[in-house]
Amino acid sequence: MSNDELKELTKVQPVLRVAPQPRDLNNNGHIFGGWVLSQMDIAGGIMAARVARGSTATVAIEAMEFIAPILSRDLISVYARVERIGRTSIAIRLNVIASRNLDEEQVPVTSGLFTFVALDENHHPRVIPEESKKKYLG
Ligand SMILES: CC(C)(COP(=O)(O)OP(=O)(O)OC[C@H]1O[C@@H](n2cnc3c(N)ncnc32)[C@H](O)[C@@H]1OP(=O)(O)O)[C@@H](O)C(=O)NCCC(=O)NCCS
């Protein structure tokens, strides 16, 4: 990711900011991939619920990239961008940036395309409100 892309990405508020804990470290002294994946799923779920105006479930994760390790004392920010809204599904690009050295350094660490499905009260796919397409895709 270029510096300009990083600047553009971090212009908006992240959906989630969280500090990994020592229990989240693997044997290399880096943060477990599964931990960051779950933070991305949580952040994507928050954004998907806003778009769907209700419950959603994760149906697919694609193009998941672990770009650089997350280190102990990093603070991670998860940025979400809605890429596509279908009849019942929403594709959201999630990018994670680690703030390092007390915010001196911003490091892109992971990226992935998550697809969520809007659910009705019987956990079946539900049609996404038309207004959401205008609001989130313009
Ligand atoms: C989500 C779920 C209800 C969807 O049921 P389904 O029978 O696959 O529904 P459909 O085939 O009608 O597909 C629904 C939408 O998901 C999309 N979809 C389904 N599988 C997909 C996949 N692998 N990748 C991307 N999109 C997918 C379809 O294209 C469709 O989108 P559209 O309506 O916008 O065109 C069902 O798959 C499920 O319960 N999965 C488990 C969810 C879960 O437990 N997640 C983890 C915890 S949140």
mmCIF file with all atom_site columns, C-alpha atoms and ligand atoms in Angstrom:
data_model
loop_
_atom_site.group_PDB
_atom_site.id
_atom_site.type_symbol
_atom_site.label_atom_id
_atom_site.label_alt_id
_atom_site.label_comp_id
_atom_site.label_asym_id
_atom_site.label_entity_id
_atom_site.label_seq_id
_atom_site.pdbx_PDB_ins_code
_atom_site.Cartn_x
_atom_site.Cartn_y
_atom_site.Cartn_z
_atom_site.occupancy
_atom_site.B_iso_or_equiv
_atom_site.pdbx_formal_charge
_atom_site.auth_seq_id
_atom_site.auth_comp_id
_atom_site.auth_asym_id
_atom_site.auth_atom_id
_atom_site.pdbx_PDB_model_num
ATOM   1   C CA  . MET A 1 1   ? 0.000   0.000   0.000  1.00 0.00 ? 1   MET A CA  1
ATOM   2   C CA  . SER A 1 2   ? 1.433   3.396   -0.991 1.00 0.00 ? 2   SER A CA  1
ATOM   3   C CA  . ASN A 1 3   ? 1.628   6.305   1.475  1.00 0.00 ? 3   ASN A CA  1
ATOM   4   C CA  . ASP A 1 4   ? -1.159  8.067   -0.457 1.00 0.00 ? 4   ASP A CA  1
ATOM   5   C CA  . GLU A 1 5   ? -3.393  4.972   -0.239 1.00 0.00 ? 5   GLU A CA  1
ATOM   6   C CA  . LEU A 1 6   ? -2.680  4.730   3.491  1.00 0.00 ? 6   LEU A CA  1
ATOM   7   C CA  . LYS A 1 7   ? -3.561  8.412   3.952  1.00 0.00 ? 7   LYS A CA  1
ATOM   8   C CA  . GLU A 1 8   ? -6.808  7.982   1.998  1.00 0.00 ? 8   GLU A CA  1
ATOM   9   C CA  . LEU A 1 9   ? -7.770  4.842   3.929  1.00 0.00 ? 9   LEU A CA  1
ATOM   10  C CA  . THR A 1 10  ? -7.215  6.413   7.347  1.00 0.00 ? 10  THR A CA  1
ATOM   11  C CA  . LYS A 1 11  ? -9.207  9.583   6.555  1.00 0.00 ? 11  LYS A CA  1
ATOM   12  C CA  . VAL A 1 12  ? -12.372 7.914   7.885  1.00 0.00 ? 12  VAL A CA  1
ATOM   13  C CA  . GLN A 1 13  ? -12.982 6.578   11.394 1.00 0.00 ? 13  GLN A CA  1
ATOM   14  C CA  . PRO A 1 14  ? -12.022 2.937   11.922 1.00 0.00 ? 14  PRO A CA  1
ATOM   15  C CA  . VAL A 1 15  ? -14.934 0.670   12.873 1.00 0.00 ? 15  VAL A CA  1
ATOM   16  C CA  . LEU A 1 16  ? -12.838 -0.864  15.647 1.00 0.00 ? 16  LEU A CA  1
ATOM   17  C CA  . ARG A 1 17  ? -9.653  -0.044  17.572 1.00 0.00 ? 17  ARG A CA  1
ATOM   18  C CA  . VAL A 1 18  ? -8.210  -2.633  19.887 1.00 0.00 ? 18  VAL A CA  1
ATOM   19  C CA  . ALA A 1 19  ? -4.964  -3.498  21.671 1.00 0.00 ? 19  ALA A CA  1
ATOM   20  C CA  . PRO A 1 20  ? -3.869  -7.143  21.533 1.00 0.00 ? 20  PRO A CA  1
ATOM   21  C CA  . GLN A 1 21  ? -2.911  -8.654  24.877 1.00 0.00 ? 21  GLN A CA  1
ATOM   22  C CA  . PRO A 1 22  ? 0.115   -10.842 25.789 1.00 0.00 ? 22  PRO A CA  1
ATOM   23  C CA  . ARG A 1 23  ? -2.150  -13.945 25.598 1.00 0.00 ? 23  ARG A CA  1
ATOM   24  C CA  . ASP A 1 24  ? -2.637  -13.212 21.868 1.00 0.00 ? 24  ASP A CA  1
ATOM   25  C CA  . LEU A 1 25  ? 1.080   -13.730 21.088 1.00 0.00 ? 25  LEU A CA  1
ATOM   26  C CA  . ASN A 1 26  ? 2.356   -16.793 19.240 1.00 0.00 ? 26  ASN A CA  1
ATOM   27  C CA  . ASN A 1 27  ? 5.768   -18.455 19.660 1.00 0.00 ? 27  ASN A CA  1
ATOM   28  C CA  . ASN A 1 28  ? 7.390   -15.943 17.281 1.00 0.00 ? 28  ASN A CA  1
ATOM   29  C CA  . GLY A 1 29  ? 6.375   -13.077 19.551 1.00 0.00 ? 29  GLY A CA  1
ATOM   30  C CA  . HIS A 1 30  ? 3.836   -11.892 16.952 1.00 0.00 ? 30  HIS A CA  1
ATOM   31  C CA  . ILE A 1 31  ? 0.059   -11.739 17.273 1.00 0.00 ? 31  ILE A CA  1
ATOM   32  C CA  . PHE A 1 32  ? -1.854  -14.869 16.178 1.00 0.00 ? 32  PHE A CA  1
ATOM   33  C CA  . GLY A 1 33  ? -3.416  -14.665 12.712 1.00 0.00 ? 33  GLY A CA  1
ATOM   34  C CA  . GLY A 1 34  ? -6.648  -16.070 14.159 1.00 0.00 ? 34  GLY A CA  1
ATOM   35  C CA  . TRP A 1 35  ? -6.867  -13.192 16.624 1.00 0.00 ? 35  TRP A CA  1
ATOM   36  C CA  . VAL A 1 36  ? -6.680  -10.493 13.939 1.00 0.00 ? 36  VAL A CA  1
ATOM   37  C CA  . LEU A 1 37  ? -9.050  -12.450 11.684 1.00 0.00 ? 37  LEU A CA  1
ATOM   38  C CA  . SER A 1 38  ? -11.612 -12.482 14.464 1.00 0.00 ? 38  SER A CA  1
ATOM   39  C CA  . GLN A 1 39  ? -11.234 -8.697  15.011 1.00 0.00 ? 39  GLN A CA  1
ATOM   40  C CA  . MET A 1 40  ? -11.837 -8.208  11.273 1.00 0.00 ? 40  MET A CA  1
ATOM   41  C CA  . ASP A 1 41  ? -14.930 -10.432 11.436 1.00 0.00 ? 41  ASP A CA  1
ATOM   42  C CA  . ILE A 1 42  ? -16.241 -8.412  14.416 1.00 0.00 ? 42  ILE A CA  1
ATOM   43  C CA  . ALA A 1 43  ? -15.625 -5.070  12.645 1.00 0.00 ? 43  ALA A CA  1
ATOM   44  C CA  . GLY A 1 44  ? -17.120 -6.357  9.384  1.00 0.00 ? 44  GLY A CA  1
ATOM   45  C CA  . GLY A 1 45  ? -20.150 -7.629  11.286 1.00 0.00 ? 45  GLY A CA  1
ATOM   46  C CA  . ILE A 1 46  ? -20.676 -4.169  12.827 1.00 0.00 ? 46  ILE A CA  1
ATOM   47  C CA  . MET A 1 47  ? -20.537 -2.515  9.387  1.00 0.00 ? 47  MET A CA  1
ATOM   48  C CA  . ALA A 1 48  ? -22.693 -5.230  7.776  1.00 0.00 ? 48  ALA A CA  1
ATOM   49  C CA  . ALA A 1 49  ? -25.384 -4.796  10.462 1.00 0.00 ? 49  ALA A CA  1
ATOM   50  C CA  . ARG A 1 50  ? -25.484 -1.039  9.712  1.00 0.00 ? 50  ARG A CA  1
ATOM   51  C CA  . VAL A 1 51  ? -25.918 -1.717  5.995  1.00 0.00 ? 51  VAL A CA  1
ATOM   52  C CA  . ALA A 1 52  ? -28.419 -4.561  6.446  1.00 0.00 ? 52  ALA A CA  1
ATOM   53  C CA  . ARG A 1 53  ? -30.292 -2.710  9.217  1.00 0.00 ? 53  ARG A CA  1
ATOM   54  C CA  . GLY A 1 54  ? -30.279 -5.899  11.306 1.00 0.00 ? 54  GLY A CA  1
ATOM   55  C CA  . SER A 1 55  ? -28.690 -9.312  11.798 1.00 0.00 ? 55  SER A CA  1
ATOM   56  C CA  . THR A 1 56  ? -26.090 -10.717 9.440  1.00 0.00 ? 56  THR A CA  1
ATOM   57  C CA  . ALA A 1 57  ? -23.834 -13.767 9.234  1.00 0.00 ? 57  ALA A CA  1
ATOM   58  C CA  . THR A 1 58  ? -20.390 -14.122 7.673  1.00 0.00 ? 58  THR A CA  1
ATOM   59  C CA  . VAL A 1 59  ? -20.685 -16.365 4.610  1.00 0.00 ? 59  VAL A CA  1
ATOM   60  C CA  . ALA A 1 60  ? -17.227 -16.042 3.007  1.00 0.00 ? 60  ALA A CA  1
ATOM   61  C CA  . ILE A 1 61  ? -13.731 -14.641 3.508  1.00 0.00 ? 61  ILE A CA  1
ATOM   62  C CA  . GLU A 1 62  ? -11.637 -14.090 0.380  1.00 0.00 ? 62  GLU A CA  1
ATOM   63  C CA  . ALA A 1 63  ? -8.328  -12.568 -0.572 1.00 0.00 ? 63  ALA A CA  1
ATOM   64  C CA  . MET A 1 64  ? -7.098  -12.635 3.009  1.00 0.00 ? 64  MET A CA  1
ATOM   65  C CA  . GLU A 1 65  ? -3.567  -11.267 3.173  1.00 0.00 ? 65  GLU A CA  1
ATOM   66  C CA  . PHE A 1 66  ? -1.235  -11.168 6.153  1.00 0.00 ? 66  PHE A CA  1
ATOM   67  C CA  . ILE A 1 67  ? 1.028   -8.340  5.011  1.00 0.00 ? 67  ILE A CA  1
ATOM   68  C CA  . ALA A 1 68  ? 3.176   -7.715  8.084  1.00 0.00 ? 68  ALA A CA  1
ATOM   69  C CA  . PRO A 1 69  ? 3.259   -9.078  11.639 1.00 0.00 ? 69  PRO A CA  1
ATOM   70  C CA  . ILE A 1 70  ? 1.367   -7.380  14.472 1.00 0.00 ? 70  ILE A CA  1
ATOM   71  C CA  . LEU A 1 71  ? 3.687   -6.812  17.409 1.00 0.00 ? 71  LEU A CA  1
ATOM   72  C CA  . SER A 1 72  ? 3.116   -6.638  21.120 1.00 0.00 ? 72  SER A CA  1
ATOM   73  C CA  . ARG A 1 73  ? 2.189   -3.025  22.105 1.00 0.00 ? 73  ARG A CA  1
ATOM   74  C CA  . ASP A 1 74  ? 0.707   -2.281  18.651 1.00 0.00 ? 74  ASP A CA  1
ATOM   75  C CA  . LEU A 1 75  ? -2.776  -0.777  18.626 1.00 0.00 ? 75  LEU A CA  1
ATOM   76  C CA  . ILE A 1 76  ? -4.800  -2.013  15.668 1.00 0.00 ? 76  ILE A CA  1
ATOM   77  C CA  . SER A 1 77  ? -7.477  -0.115  13.758 1.00 0.00 ? 77  SER A CA  1
ATOM   78  C CA  . VAL A 1 78  ? -9.903  -1.942  11.465 1.00 0.00 ? 78  VAL A CA  1
ATOM   79  C CA  . TYR A 1 79  ? -11.183 0.095   8.494  1.00 0.00 ? 79  TYR A CA  1
ATOM   80  C CA  . ALA A 1 80  ? -14.238 -1.095  6.547  1.00 0.00 ? 80  ALA A CA  1
ATOM   81  C CA  . ARG A 1 81  ? -15.304 -0.153  3.038  1.00 0.00 ? 81  ARG A CA  1
ATOM   82  C CA  . VAL A 1 82  ? -18.481 -1.518  1.455  1.00 0.00 ? 82  VAL A CA  1
ATOM   83  C CA  . GLU A 1 83  ? -17.523 -2.843  -1.979 1.00 0.00 ? 83  GLU A CA  1
ATOM   84  C CA  . ARG A 1 84  ? -20.753 -4.453  -3.191 1.00 0.00 ? 84  ARG A CA  1
ATOM   85  C CA  . ILE A 1 85  ? -24.336 -4.816  -2.038 1.00 0.00 ? 85  ILE A CA  1
ATOM   86  C CA  . GLY A 1 86  ? -26.274 -7.674  -3.621 1.00 0.00 ? 86  GLY A CA  1
ATOM   87  C CA  . ARG A 1 87  ? -29.850 -8.828  -3.040 1.00 0.00 ? 87  ARG A CA  1
ATOM   88  C CA  . THR A 1 88  ? -29.087 -10.296 0.388  1.00 0.00 ? 88  THR A CA  1
ATOM   89  C CA  . SER A 1 89  ? -25.300 -10.079 0.642  1.00 0.00 ? 89  SER A CA  1
ATOM   90  C CA  . ILE A 1 90  ? -22.749 -7.341  1.346  1.00 0.00 ? 90  ILE A CA  1
ATOM   91  C CA  . ALA A 1 91  ? -19.047 -7.530  0.427  1.00 0.00 ? 91  ALA A CA  1
ATOM   92  C CA  . ILE A 1 92  ? -16.849 -5.458  2.736  1.00 0.00 ? 92  ILE A CA  1
ATOM   93  C CA  . ARG A 1 93  ? -13.136 -4.804  2.337  1.00 0.00 ? 93  ARG A CA  1
ATOM   94  C CA  . LEU A 1 94  ? -11.468 -4.804  5.739  1.00 0.00 ? 94  LEU A CA  1
ATOM   95  C CA  . ASN A 1 95  ? -8.014  -3.308  6.168  1.00 0.00 ? 95  ASN A CA  1
ATOM   96  C CA  . VAL A 1 96  ? -6.100  -3.432  9.429  1.00 0.00 ? 96  VAL A CA  1
ATOM   97  C CA  . ILE A 1 97  ? -3.482  -0.802  10.274 1.00 0.00 ? 97  ILE A CA  1
ATOM   98  C CA  . ALA A 1 98  ? -1.196  -1.158  13.285 1.00 0.00 ? 98  ALA A CA  1
ATOM   99  C CA  . SER A 1 99  ? -0.150  1.983   15.153 1.00 0.00 ? 99  SER A CA  1
ATOM   100 C CA  . ARG A 1 100 ? 3.354   1.391   16.426 1.00 0.00 ? 100 ARG A CA  1
ATOM   101 C CA  . ASN A 1 101 ? 5.809   3.229   18.675 1.00 0.00 ? 101 ASN A CA  1
ATOM   102 C CA  . LEU A 1 102 ? 3.105   5.311   20.356 1.00 0.00 ? 102 LEU A CA  1
ATOM   103 C CA  . ASP A 1 103 ? 1.498   6.312   17.034 1.00 0.00 ? 103 ASP A CA  1
ATOM   104 C CA  . GLU A 1 104 ? 4.789   7.255   15.328 1.00 0.00 ? 104 GLU A CA  1
ATOM   105 C CA  . GLU A 1 105 ? 4.355   4.550   12.685 1.00 0.00 ? 105 GLU A CA  1
ATOM   106 C CA  . GLN A 1 106 ? 1.280   3.288   10.772 1.00 0.00 ? 106 GLN A CA  1
ATOM   107 C CA  . VAL A 1 107 ? 1.765   -0.206  9.336  1.00 0.00 ? 107 VAL A CA  1
ATOM   108 C CA  . PRO A 1 108 ? -0.750  -1.993  7.065  1.00 0.00 ? 108 PRO A CA  1
ATOM   109 C CA  . VAL A 1 109 ? -0.878  -5.520  8.517  1.00 0.00 ? 109 VAL A CA  1
ATOM   110 C CA  . THR A 1 110 ? -3.820  -7.407  7.001  1.00 0.00 ? 110 THR A CA  1
ATOM   111 C CA  . SER A 1 111 ? -6.521  -7.068  4.382  1.00 0.00 ? 111 SER A CA  1
ATOM   112 C CA  . GLY A 1 112 ? -9.442  -9.234  3.307  1.00 0.00 ? 112 GLY A CA  1
ATOM   113 C CA  . LEU A 1 113 ? -12.773 -9.252  1.516  1.00 0.00 ? 113 LEU A CA  1
ATOM   114 C CA  . PHE A 1 114 ? -15.551 -10.472 3.801  1.00 0.00 ? 114 PHE A CA  1
ATOM   115 C CA  . THR A 1 115 ? -19.078 -11.301 2.608  1.00 0.00 ? 115 THR A CA  1
ATOM   116 C CA  . PHE A 1 116 ? -22.021 -11.088 5.001  1.00 0.00 ? 116 PHE A CA  1
ATOM   117 C CA  . VAL A 1 117 ? -25.626 -12.170 4.441  1.00 0.00 ? 117 VAL A CA  1
ATOM   118 C CA  . ALA A 1 118 ? -28.569 -10.286 5.966  1.00 0.00 ? 118 ALA A CA  1
ATOM   119 C CA  . LEU A 1 119 ? -30.712 -12.675 8.010  1.00 0.00 ? 119 LEU A CA  1
ATOM   120 C CA  . ASP A 1 120 ? -34.377 -12.696 8.968  1.00 0.00 ? 120 ASP A CA  1
ATOM   121 C CA  . GLU A 1 121 ? -35.724 -13.957 12.302 1.00 0.00 ? 121 GLU A CA  1
ATOM   122 C CA  . ASN A 1 122 ? -35.585 -17.551 10.994 1.00 0.00 ? 122 ASN A CA  1
ATOM   123 C CA  . HIS A 1 123 ? -31.890 -17.152 10.033 1.00 0.00 ? 123 HIS A CA  1
ATOM   124 C CA  . HIS A 1 124 ? -32.761 -17.182 6.330  1.00 0.00 ? 124 HIS A CA  1
ATOM   125 C CA  . PRO A 1 125 ? -31.339 -14.647 3.838  1.00 0.00 ? 125 PRO A CA  1
ATOM   126 C CA  . ARG A 1 126 ? -33.217 -11.326 3.895  1.00 0.00 ? 126 ARG A CA  1
ATOM   127 C CA  . VAL A 1 127 ? -33.364 -8.649  1.198  1.00 0.00 ? 127 VAL A CA  1
ATOM   128 C CA  . ILE A 1 128 ? -31.192 -5.602  1.983  1.00 0.00 ? 128 ILE A CA  1
ATOM   129 C CA  . PRO A 1 129 ? -33.085 -2.272  2.057  1.00 0.00 ? 129 PRO A CA  1
ATOM   130 C CA  . GLU A 1 130 ? -32.705 -0.294  -1.185 1.00 0.00 ? 130 GLU A CA  1
ATOM   131 C CA  . GLU A 1 131 ? -31.784 2.884   0.793  1.00 0.00 ? 131 GLU A CA  1
ATOM   132 C CA  . SER A 1 132 ? -28.578 1.187   1.990  1.00 0.00 ? 132 SER A CA  1
ATOM   133 C CA  . LYS A 1 133 ? -27.299 0.938   -1.581 1.00 0.00 ? 133 LYS A CA  1
ATOM   134 C CA  . LYS A 1 134 ? -27.642 4.708   -1.991 1.00 0.00 ? 134 LYS A CA  1
ATOM   135 C CA  . LYS A 1 135 ? -26.172 5.435   1.433  1.00 0.00 ? 135 LYS A CA  1
ATOM   136 C CA  . TYR A 1 136 ? -23.137 3.134   1.278  1.00 0.00 ? 136 TYR A CA  1
ATOM   137 C CA  . LEU A 1 137 ? -22.398 2.948   -2.461 1.00 0.00 ? 137 LEU A CA  1
ATOM   138 C CA  . GLY A 1 138 ? -23.542 6.403   -3.527 1.00 0.00 ? 138 GLY A CA  1
HETATM 139 C C1  . LIG B 2 .   ? -25.679 -17.332 5.471  1.00 0.00 ? 1   LIG B C1  1
HETATM 140 C C2  . LIG B 2 .   ? -26.634 -18.446 5.021  1.00 0.00 ? 1   LIG B C2  1
HETATM 141 C C3  . LIG B 2 .   ? -27.956 -18.318 5.781  1.00 0.00 ? 1   LIG B C3  1
HETATM 142 C C4  . LIG B 2 .   ? -26.861 -18.248 3.538  1.00 0.00 ? 1   LIG B C4  1
HETATM 143 O O1  . LIG B 2 .   ? -27.636 -19.310 3.109  1.00 0.00 ? 1   LIG B O1  1
HETATM 144 P P1  . LIG B 2 .   ? -27.587 -19.787 1.581  1.00 0.00 ? 1   LIG B P1  1
HETATM 145 O O2  . LIG B 2 .   ? -28.506 -20.909 1.450  1.00 0.00 ? 1   LIG B O2  1
HETATM 146 O O3  . LIG B 2 .   ? -26.167 -19.925 1.143  1.00 0.00 ? 1   LIG B O3  1
HETATM 147 O O4  . LIG B 2 .   ? -28.235 -18.538 0.859  1.00 0.00 ? 1   LIG B O4  1
HETATM 148 P P2  . LIG B 2 .   ? -28.208 -18.170 -0.667 1.00 0.00 ? 1   LIG B P2  1
HETATM 149 O O5  . LIG B 2 .   ? -27.664 -19.262 -1.536 1.00 0.00 ? 1   LIG B O5  1
HETATM 150 O O6  . LIG B 2 .   ? -29.580 -17.617 -0.945 1.00 0.00 ? 1   LIG B O6  1
HETATM 151 O O7  . LIG B 2 .   ? -27.147 -16.976 -0.733 1.00 0.00 ? 1   LIG B O7  1
HETATM 152 C C5  . LIG B 2 .   ? -27.394 -15.761 -0.049 1.00 0.00 ? 1   LIG B C5  1
HETATM 153 C C6  . LIG B 2 .   ? -26.407 -14.726 -0.544 1.00 0.00 ? 1   LIG B C6  1
HETATM 154 O O8  . LIG B 2 .   ? -25.095 -15.088 -0.137 1.00 0.00 ? 1   LIG B O8  1
HETATM 155 C C7  . LIG B 2 .   ? -24.224 -15.151 -1.256 1.00 0.00 ? 1   LIG B C7  1
HETATM 156 N N1  . LIG B 2 .   ? -23.268 -16.215 -1.011 1.00 0.00 ? 1   LIG B N1  1
HETATM 157 C C8  . LIG B 2 .   ? -23.537 -17.491 -0.628 1.00 0.00 ? 1   LIG B C8  1
HETATM 158 N N2  . LIG B 2 .   ? -22.383 -18.194 -0.523 1.00 0.00 ? 1   LIG B N2  1
HETATM 159 C C9  . LIG B 2 .   ? -21.384 -17.327 -0.825 1.00 0.00 ? 1   LIG B C9  1
HETATM 160 C C10 . LIG B 2 .   ? -19.962 -17.441 -0.898 1.00 0.00 ? 1   LIG B C10 1
HETATM 161 N N3  . LIG B 2 .   ? -19.343 -18.587 -0.628 1.00 0.00 ? 1   LIG B N3  1
HETATM 162 N N4  . LIG B 2 .   ? -19.257 -16.364 -1.254 1.00 0.00 ? 1   LIG B N4  1
HETATM 163 C C11 . LIG B 2 .   ? -19.853 -15.160 -1.531 1.00 0.00 ? 1   LIG B C11 1
HETATM 164 N N5  . LIG B 2 .   ? -21.213 -15.001 -1.494 1.00 0.00 ? 1   LIG B N5  1
HETATM 165 C C12 . LIG B 2 .   ? -21.951 -16.065 -1.144 1.00 0.00 ? 1   LIG B C12 1
HETATM 166 C C13 . LIG B 2 .   ? -25.132 -15.449 -2.440 1.00 0.00 ? 1   LIG B C13 1
HETATM 167 O O9  . LIG B 2 .   ? -24.519 -15.043 -3.659 1.00 0.00 ? 1   LIG B O9  1
HETATM 168 C C14 . LIG B 2 .   ? -26.334 -14.614 -2.079 1.00 0.00 ? 1   LIG B C14 1
HETATM 169 O O10 . LIG B 2 .   ? -26.068 -13.239 -2.349 1.00 0.00 ? 1   LIG B O10 1
HETATM 170 P P3  . LIG B 2 .   ? -27.150 -12.240 -3.075 1.00 0.00 ? 1   LIG B P3  1
HETATM 171 O O11 . LIG B 2 .   ? -28.494 -12.505 -2.471 1.00 0.00 ? 1   LIG B O11 1
HETATM 172 O O12 . LIG B 2 .   ? -26.666 -10.866 -2.735 1.00 0.00 ? 1   LIG B O12 1
HETATM 173 O O13 . LIG B 2 .   ? -27.090 -12.548 -4.524 1.00 0.00 ? 1   LIG B O13 1
HETATM 174 C C15 . LIG B 2 .   ? -26.014 -19.871 5.298  1.00 0.00 ? 1   LIG B C15 1
HETATM 175 O O14 . LIG B 2 .   ? -24.977 -20.099 4.341  1.00 0.00 ? 1   LIG B O14 1
HETATM 176 C C16 . LIG B 2 .   ? -25.460 -19.995 6.689  1.00 0.00 ? 1   LIG B C16 1
HETATM 177 O O15 . LIG B 2 .   ? -26.198 -20.032 7.650  1.00 0.00 ? 1   LIG B O15 1
HETATM 178 N N6  . LIG B 2 .   ? -24.118 -20.078 6.802  1.00 0.00 ? 1   LIG B N6  1
HETATM 179 C C17 . LIG B 2 .   ? -23.453 -20.094 8.097  1.00 0.00 ? 1   LIG B C17 1
HETATM 180 C C18 . LIG B 2 .   ? -23.218 -18.667 8.606  1.00 0.00 ? 1   LIG B C18 1
HETATM 181 C C19 . LIG B 2 .   ? -22.373 -18.667 9.849  1.00 0.00 ? 1   LIG B C19 1
HETATM 182 O O16 . LIG B 2 .   ? -22.603 -19.417 10.769 1.00 0.00 ? 1   LIG B O16 1
HETATM 183 N N7  . LIG B 2 .   ? -21.350 -17.801 9.855  1.00 0.00 ? 1   LIG B N7  1
HETATM 184 C C20 . LIG B 2 .   ? -20.359 -17.747 10.904 1.00 0.00 ? 1   LIG B C20 1
HETATM 185 C C21 . LIG B 2 .   ? -20.812 -17.000 12.098 1.00 0.00 ? 1   LIG B C21 1
HETATM 186 S S1  . LIG B 2 .   ? -21.534 -15.426 11.784 1.00 0.00 ? 1   LIG B S1  1
#
